[in-house]
Short mmCIF file of N, CA and C in Angstrom, two decimals:
data_model
loop_
_atom_site.label_atom_id
_atom_site.label_comp_id
_atom_site.label_asym_id
_atom_site.label_seq_id
_atom_site.Cartn_x
_atom_site.Cartn_y
_atom_site.Cartn_z
N MET A 1 -45.90 -22.61 -35.94
CA MET A 1 -44.87 -23.51 -35.52
C MET A 1 -44.08 -23.35 -34.17
N LEU A 2 -43.50 -22.23 -34.29
CA LEU A 2 -42.67 -21.81 -33.48
C LEU A 2 -42.71 -20.79 -32.77
N ASP A 3 -44.52 -20.94 -32.76
CA ASP A 3 -44.77 -20.21 -31.64
C ASP A 3 -44.43 -20.69 -30.00
N PHE A 4 -43.86 -22.28 -29.97
CA PHE A 4 -43.49 -21.71 -28.79
C PHE A 4 -42.29 -21.33 -28.21
N ILE A 5 -41.21 -21.60 -29.32
CA ILE A 5 -39.86 -20.74 -28.65
C ILE A 5 -39.94 -19.53 -28.75
N LEU A 6 -40.73 -18.81 -29.63
CA LEU A 6 -40.63 -16.82 -29.63
C LEU A 6 -42.07 -16.83 -29.76
N SER A 7 -42.63 -15.47 -28.74
CA SER A 7 -44.09 -15.43 -28.68
C SER A 7 -44.39 -14.66 -30.10
N PRO A 8 -45.21 -14.39 -30.44
CA PRO A 8 -45.31 -12.93 -31.50
C PRO A 8 -44.86 -12.53 -31.38
N ALA A 9 -45.63 -11.49 -30.81
CA ALA A 9 -45.31 -10.01 -29.99
C ALA A 9 -44.06 -10.18 -29.67
N TYR A 10 -43.05 -10.46 -29.65
CA TYR A 10 -42.40 -10.93 -29.12
C TYR A 10 -40.57 -10.67 -30.77
N ALA A 11 -41.64 -11.30 -31.41
CA ALA A 11 -40.98 -11.00 -33.08
C ALA A 11 -41.25 -9.73 -33.61
N GLN A 12 -42.83 -9.64 -33.44
CA GLN A 12 -43.82 -8.30 -34.21
C GLN A 12 -43.00 -6.69 -33.50
N THR A 13 -41.55 -6.46 -32.30
CA THR A 13 -41.43 -5.73 -31.77
C THR A 13 -39.94 -5.73 -32.14
N ALA A 14 -39.40 -7.04 -32.64
CA ALA A 14 -38.03 -6.67 -32.94
C ALA A 14 -37.64 -6.60 -34.34
N ALA A 15 -39.08 -6.60 -35.38
CA ALA A 15 -39.09 -6.26 -36.67
C ALA A 15 -38.86 -4.76 -36.77
N GLN A 16 -39.13 -3.73 -35.88
CA GLN A 16 -39.07 -2.82 -35.86
C GLN A 16 -37.67 -2.08 -36.14
N GLN A 17 -38.01 -0.49 -37.16
CA GLN A 17 -36.56 -0.30 -37.96
C GLN A 17 -35.79 0.28 -36.66
N PRO A 18 -34.77 0.76 -35.73
CA PRO A 18 -33.83 1.44 -35.09
C PRO A 18 -34.13 2.96 -35.38
N ASN A 19 -33.48 3.28 -34.75
CA ASN A 19 -34.10 5.01 -34.75
C ASN A 19 -32.59 5.57 -36.01
N PRO A 20 -32.75 6.19 -37.10
CA PRO A 20 -31.33 6.38 -38.37
C PRO A 20 -30.72 7.68 -37.66
N LEU A 21 -30.47 7.78 -36.06
CA LEU A 21 -30.18 8.65 -35.73
C LEU A 21 -28.69 8.20 -35.02
N PHE A 22 -29.27 7.05 -34.26
CA PHE A 22 -28.55 6.20 -33.51
C PHE A 22 -28.03 5.05 -34.74
N GLN A 23 -28.32 4.59 -36.30
CA GLN A 23 -27.15 5.07 -36.74
C GLN A 23 -25.96 5.35 -37.55
N PHE A 24 -26.48 6.91 -37.79
CA PHE A 24 -24.90 7.80 -38.30
C PHE A 24 -24.75 8.23 -36.85
N ALA A 25 -24.69 7.98 -36.17
CA ALA A 25 -24.05 8.76 -34.48
C ALA A 25 -22.71 7.89 -34.97
N PRO A 26 -22.21 6.97 -34.65
CA PRO A 26 -20.24 6.41 -34.97
C PRO A 26 -20.12 6.90 -35.95
N LEU A 27 -20.69 7.41 -36.98
CA LEU A 27 -20.31 7.97 -37.97
C LEU A 27 -19.89 9.93 -37.83
N VAL A 28 -20.71 10.07 -37.21
CA VAL A 28 -20.90 11.85 -36.39
C VAL A 28 -18.97 11.67 -35.55
N VAL A 29 -19.27 10.80 -34.66
CA VAL A 29 -18.14 10.83 -33.31
C VAL A 29 -17.02 10.60 -34.35
N LEU A 30 -16.80 9.67 -35.39
CA LEU A 30 -15.36 9.69 -36.01
C LEU A 30 -14.93 10.63 -37.14
N ILE A 31 -16.09 11.11 -37.76
CA ILE A 31 -15.09 12.38 -38.39
C ILE A 31 -15.40 13.39 -37.84
N VAL A 32 -15.86 13.85 -36.06
CA VAL A 32 -14.84 15.16 -35.14
C VAL A 32 -14.19 14.89 -34.47
N LEU A 33 -14.47 13.61 -33.78
CA LEU A 33 -12.50 13.34 -33.31
C LEU A 33 -11.77 12.50 -34.86
N PHE A 34 -11.75 13.13 -36.23
CA PHE A 34 -10.62 12.94 -37.42
C PHE A 34 -10.97 14.39 -37.77
N TYR A 35 -11.59 15.15 -37.47
CA TYR A 35 -11.01 16.57 -37.45
C TYR A 35 -10.44 17.07 -35.85
N PHE A 36 -10.90 16.99 -35.42
CA PHE A 36 -9.65 17.83 -33.57
C PHE A 36 -8.80 16.47 -34.11
N MET A 37 -8.40 15.36 -34.21
CA MET A 37 -7.06 15.20 -33.95
C MET A 37 -6.10 15.11 -34.75
N LEU A 38 -6.99 15.10 -36.49
CA LEU A 38 -5.84 14.96 -37.86
C LEU A 38 -5.72 16.46 -38.71
N ILE A 39 -7.23 17.27 -38.62
CA ILE A 39 -7.05 18.10 -39.71
C ILE A 39 -6.50 19.85 -39.29
N ARG A 40 -6.82 19.30 -37.94
CA ARG A 40 -6.83 20.76 -37.30
C ARG A 40 -5.46 21.24 -36.95
N PRO A 41 -5.08 19.89 -36.03
CA PRO A 41 -3.56 20.52 -36.08
C PRO A 41 -2.98 20.84 -36.83
N GLN A 42 -2.78 19.77 -38.22
CA GLN A 42 -2.51 20.14 -38.92
C GLN A 42 -2.06 21.67 -40.05
N MET A 43 -3.33 22.34 -40.37
CA MET A 43 -3.80 22.86 -40.60
C MET A 43 -3.23 24.37 -39.80
N LYS A 44 -3.18 24.09 -38.13
CA LYS A 44 -2.12 24.73 -37.64
C LYS A 44 -0.86 24.35 -37.63
N ARG A 45 -0.13 23.75 -37.73
CA ARG A 45 1.18 23.44 -37.84
C ARG A 45 1.20 24.50 -39.08
N ALA A 46 0.03 23.95 -40.82
CA ALA A 46 0.71 24.89 -41.78
C ALA A 46 0.90 26.48 -41.68
N LYS A 47 -0.18 26.55 -40.91
CA LYS A 47 -0.46 28.44 -40.85
C LYS A 47 1.22 28.22 -39.68
N GLU A 48 1.32 28.25 -38.42
CA GLU A 48 2.78 28.85 -38.14
C GLU A 48 3.90 27.99 -38.97
N THR A 49 4.09 27.46 -39.97
CA THR A 49 5.46 27.73 -41.18
C THR A 49 4.93 28.21 -41.87
N LYS A 50 3.90 28.70 -42.08
CA LYS A 50 3.87 29.65 -43.37
C LYS A 50 4.28 31.62 -42.96
N SER A 51 3.46 31.04 -41.57
CA SER A 51 4.30 32.63 -40.97
C SER A 51 5.45 33.13 -40.81
N MET A 52 6.17 31.72 -40.18
CA MET A 52 7.62 31.91 -39.85
C MET A 52 8.18 31.92 -41.88
N LEU A 53 8.49 31.38 -42.35
CA LEU A 53 8.91 31.50 -44.12
C LEU A 53 8.53 33.22 -43.75
N GLY A 54 7.42 33.59 -43.94
CA GLY A 54 7.14 34.47 -44.43
C GLY A 54 7.98 36.21 -43.29
N ALA A 55 7.85 35.59 -42.41
CA ALA A 55 8.84 36.47 -41.13
C ALA A 55 10.56 35.97 -41.64
N LEU A 56 10.89 35.60 -42.64
CA LEU A 56 12.84 35.43 -42.35
C LEU A 56 13.09 36.59 -42.52
N ALA A 57 14.03 37.02 -42.67
CA ALA A 57 14.87 38.12 -42.56
C ALA A 57 16.49 38.43 -42.96
N LYS A 58 17.07 39.07 -44.10
CA LYS A 58 18.28 38.95 -43.89
C LYS A 58 18.82 38.22 -42.19
N GLY A 59 20.24 37.74 -41.94
CA GLY A 59 20.38 37.68 -40.92
C GLY A 59 20.43 36.84 -39.87
N ASP A 60 19.37 36.37 -39.97
CA ASP A 60 18.56 35.46 -39.24
C ASP A 60 19.06 33.77 -39.12
N GLU A 61 19.46 33.12 -38.37
CA GLU A 61 20.00 31.86 -38.03
C GLU A 61 19.43 31.13 -38.33
N VAL A 62 19.18 29.86 -39.40
CA VAL A 62 17.95 29.26 -39.46
C VAL A 62 18.53 27.87 -39.38
N VAL A 63 17.63 26.45 -39.79
CA VAL A 63 18.07 25.04 -40.04
C VAL A 63 17.29 24.51 -41.06
N THR A 64 18.22 23.77 -41.57
CA THR A 64 17.18 23.62 -43.39
C THR A 64 16.51 22.03 -42.59
N ALA A 65 15.83 21.34 -43.65
CA ALA A 65 14.76 20.63 -43.85
C ALA A 65 16.39 19.02 -43.30
N GLY A 66 17.29 19.08 -44.39
CA GLY A 66 18.28 18.76 -44.63
C GLY A 66 19.75 19.06 -43.26
N GLY A 67 19.20 19.35 -42.39
CA GLY A 67 19.67 19.16 -41.56
C GLY A 67 20.86 20.66 -41.09
N LEU A 68 21.27 21.87 -42.05
CA LEU A 68 22.23 22.37 -42.32
C LEU A 68 21.94 23.89 -41.52
N ALA A 69 22.68 24.35 -40.63
CA ALA A 69 22.93 25.47 -40.26
C ALA A 69 23.60 26.34 -40.16
N GLY A 70 22.47 27.65 -41.12
CA GLY A 70 23.38 29.11 -41.44
C GLY A 70 22.97 30.01 -40.57
N LYS A 71 23.35 31.65 -41.77
CA LYS A 71 22.66 32.57 -41.18
C LYS A 71 22.15 33.04 -42.76
N ILE A 72 21.25 33.79 -42.75
CA ILE A 72 20.61 34.04 -44.48
C ILE A 72 21.29 34.97 -44.45
N ALA A 73 21.99 34.95 -45.86
CA ALA A 73 22.66 35.84 -46.34
C ALA A 73 21.85 36.68 -47.63
N ASN A 74 20.69 36.31 -48.31
CA ASN A 74 20.20 37.22 -49.22
C ASN A 74 18.53 36.15 -49.55
N LEU A 75 17.85 37.23 -49.16
CA LEU A 75 16.49 36.21 -49.46
C LEU A 75 16.42 36.91 -50.48
N GLY A 76 15.25 35.62 -51.42
CA GLY A 76 14.38 35.89 -52.58
C GLY A 76 13.00 35.54 -52.45
N GLU A 77 11.91 35.15 -53.23
CA GLU A 77 10.74 35.16 -53.35
C GLU A 77 10.78 33.65 -53.36
N VAL A 78 11.33 33.15 -53.95
CA VAL A 78 10.85 31.52 -53.99
C VAL A 78 12.77 30.79 -53.09
N TYR A 79 13.66 31.53 -53.51
CA TYR A 79 15.07 30.81 -52.90
C TYR A 79 15.46 31.61 -51.81
N VAL A 80 16.16 31.51 -50.92
CA VAL A 80 17.06 32.36 -49.43
C VAL A 80 18.69 31.24 -50.29
N SER A 81 18.99 32.74 -49.84
CA SER A 81 20.71 32.68 -50.04
C SER A 81 21.15 31.86 -48.71
N VAL A 82 21.68 30.43 -47.86
CA VAL A 82 22.04 30.29 -46.33
C VAL A 82 23.77 31.02 -46.66
N GLU A 83 24.58 31.45 -45.85
CA GLU A 83 26.16 31.55 -45.54
C GLU A 83 26.05 29.73 -44.17
N ILE A 84 26.58 29.28 -44.91
CA ILE A 84 27.26 28.40 -43.64
C ILE A 84 28.00 27.78 -42.94
N ALA A 85 29.24 28.64 -43.55
CA ALA A 85 30.94 29.14 -43.05
C ALA A 85 30.57 30.03 -43.70
N ASP A 86 32.17 30.34 -43.42
CA ASP A 86 32.34 31.55 -43.92
C ASP A 86 33.38 31.33 -45.79
N ASN A 87 32.56 32.68 -46.25
CA ASN A 87 32.65 32.39 -47.83
C ASN A 87 32.20 31.25 -48.29
N VAL A 88 30.95 30.36 -47.62
CA VAL A 88 30.71 29.29 -48.46
C VAL A 88 28.96 29.72 -48.32
N VAL A 89 28.22 29.67 -48.89
CA VAL A 89 27.10 29.92 -49.36
C VAL A 89 26.31 29.41 -50.49
N ILE A 90 25.37 28.47 -49.79
CA ILE A 90 24.56 28.11 -50.61
C ILE A 90 23.65 28.55 -51.19
N LYS A 91 22.15 27.54 -52.19
CA LYS A 91 20.52 28.28 -52.63
C LYS A 91 20.42 27.29 -52.18
N VAL A 92 19.04 27.79 -51.43
CA VAL A 92 17.90 26.41 -51.22
C VAL A 92 16.42 27.31 -51.31
N GLN A 93 15.34 25.71 -51.65
CA GLN A 93 14.45 26.35 -51.27
C GLN A 93 13.51 27.74 -50.10
N LYS A 94 12.57 27.90 -50.07
CA LYS A 94 12.31 28.88 -48.68
C LYS A 94 11.16 27.65 -48.28
N GLY A 95 10.78 26.91 -49.02
CA GLY A 95 9.99 25.85 -48.07
C GLY A 95 10.78 24.69 -47.35
N SER A 96 12.18 24.45 -47.50
CA SER A 96 13.17 23.34 -46.75
C SER A 96 13.65 24.42 -45.39
N ILE A 97 13.87 25.28 -45.50
CA ILE A 97 14.41 25.58 -43.68
C ILE A 97 12.93 25.43 -43.26
N SER A 98 13.56 24.79 -41.99
CA SER A 98 12.47 23.98 -41.02
C SER A 98 11.96 25.04 -39.52
N SER A 99 13.18 25.82 -39.55
CA SER A 99 13.42 26.25 -37.93
C SER A 99 14.37 27.74 -38.04
N VAL A 100 13.65 28.41 -36.97
CA VAL A 100 14.67 29.57 -37.05
C VAL A 100 15.45 29.46 -35.60
N LEU A 101 16.38 29.68 -35.70
CA LEU A 101 17.45 29.46 -34.53
C LEU A 101 17.22 31.18 -33.72
N PRO A 102 17.63 30.80 -32.49
CA PRO A 102 17.42 32.26 -31.81
C PRO A 102 18.71 33.17 -32.00
N LYS A 103 18.71 34.56 -31.85
CA LYS A 103 20.24 34.85 -32.56
C LYS A 103 20.95 34.22 -31.50
N GLY A 104 21.99 34.24 -32.40
CA GLY A 104 23.99 34.02 -31.68
C GLY A 104 23.56 32.84 -31.17
N THR A 105 23.38 31.45 -31.62
CA THR A 105 23.32 30.21 -31.61
C THR A 105 24.57 29.57 -32.25
N LEU A 106 24.15 30.24 -33.54
CA LEU A 106 25.72 29.33 -34.76
C LEU A 106 26.94 29.76 -34.32
N LYS A 107 27.38 30.88 -33.10
CA LYS A 107 28.55 31.53 -32.32
C LYS A 107 28.43 30.23 -31.19
N ALA A 108 27.84 30.00 -30.88
CA ALA A 108 28.07 29.67 -29.49
C ALA A 108 28.97 27.84 -30.46
N LEU A 109 28.18 27.60 -30.95
CA LEU A 109 29.04 26.31 -31.72
C LEU A 109 29.90 26.49 -31.85
#
């Protein structure tokens, strides 16, 4: 009945299944993009933070995650004593140190 609209040969070729490789190609591309744009930079940042925290020493000038800047007075396994002013020492977790400042930065302020 519909032979005048669609030829039988065209209908048979349209019913073939597409290649499974082309069906999964967008998924593979998305996984690769997620790896290079999200996972890999996060792993690199975590590695840099871990090495920075491992290299802390007494006398280093640091900034905490809360924005407090001071000099390390005492270094423990989990906690760090930071001197933020003369005779004012606070104890913070080692993981809350966000950056290490160059020597002499606090004296310039």
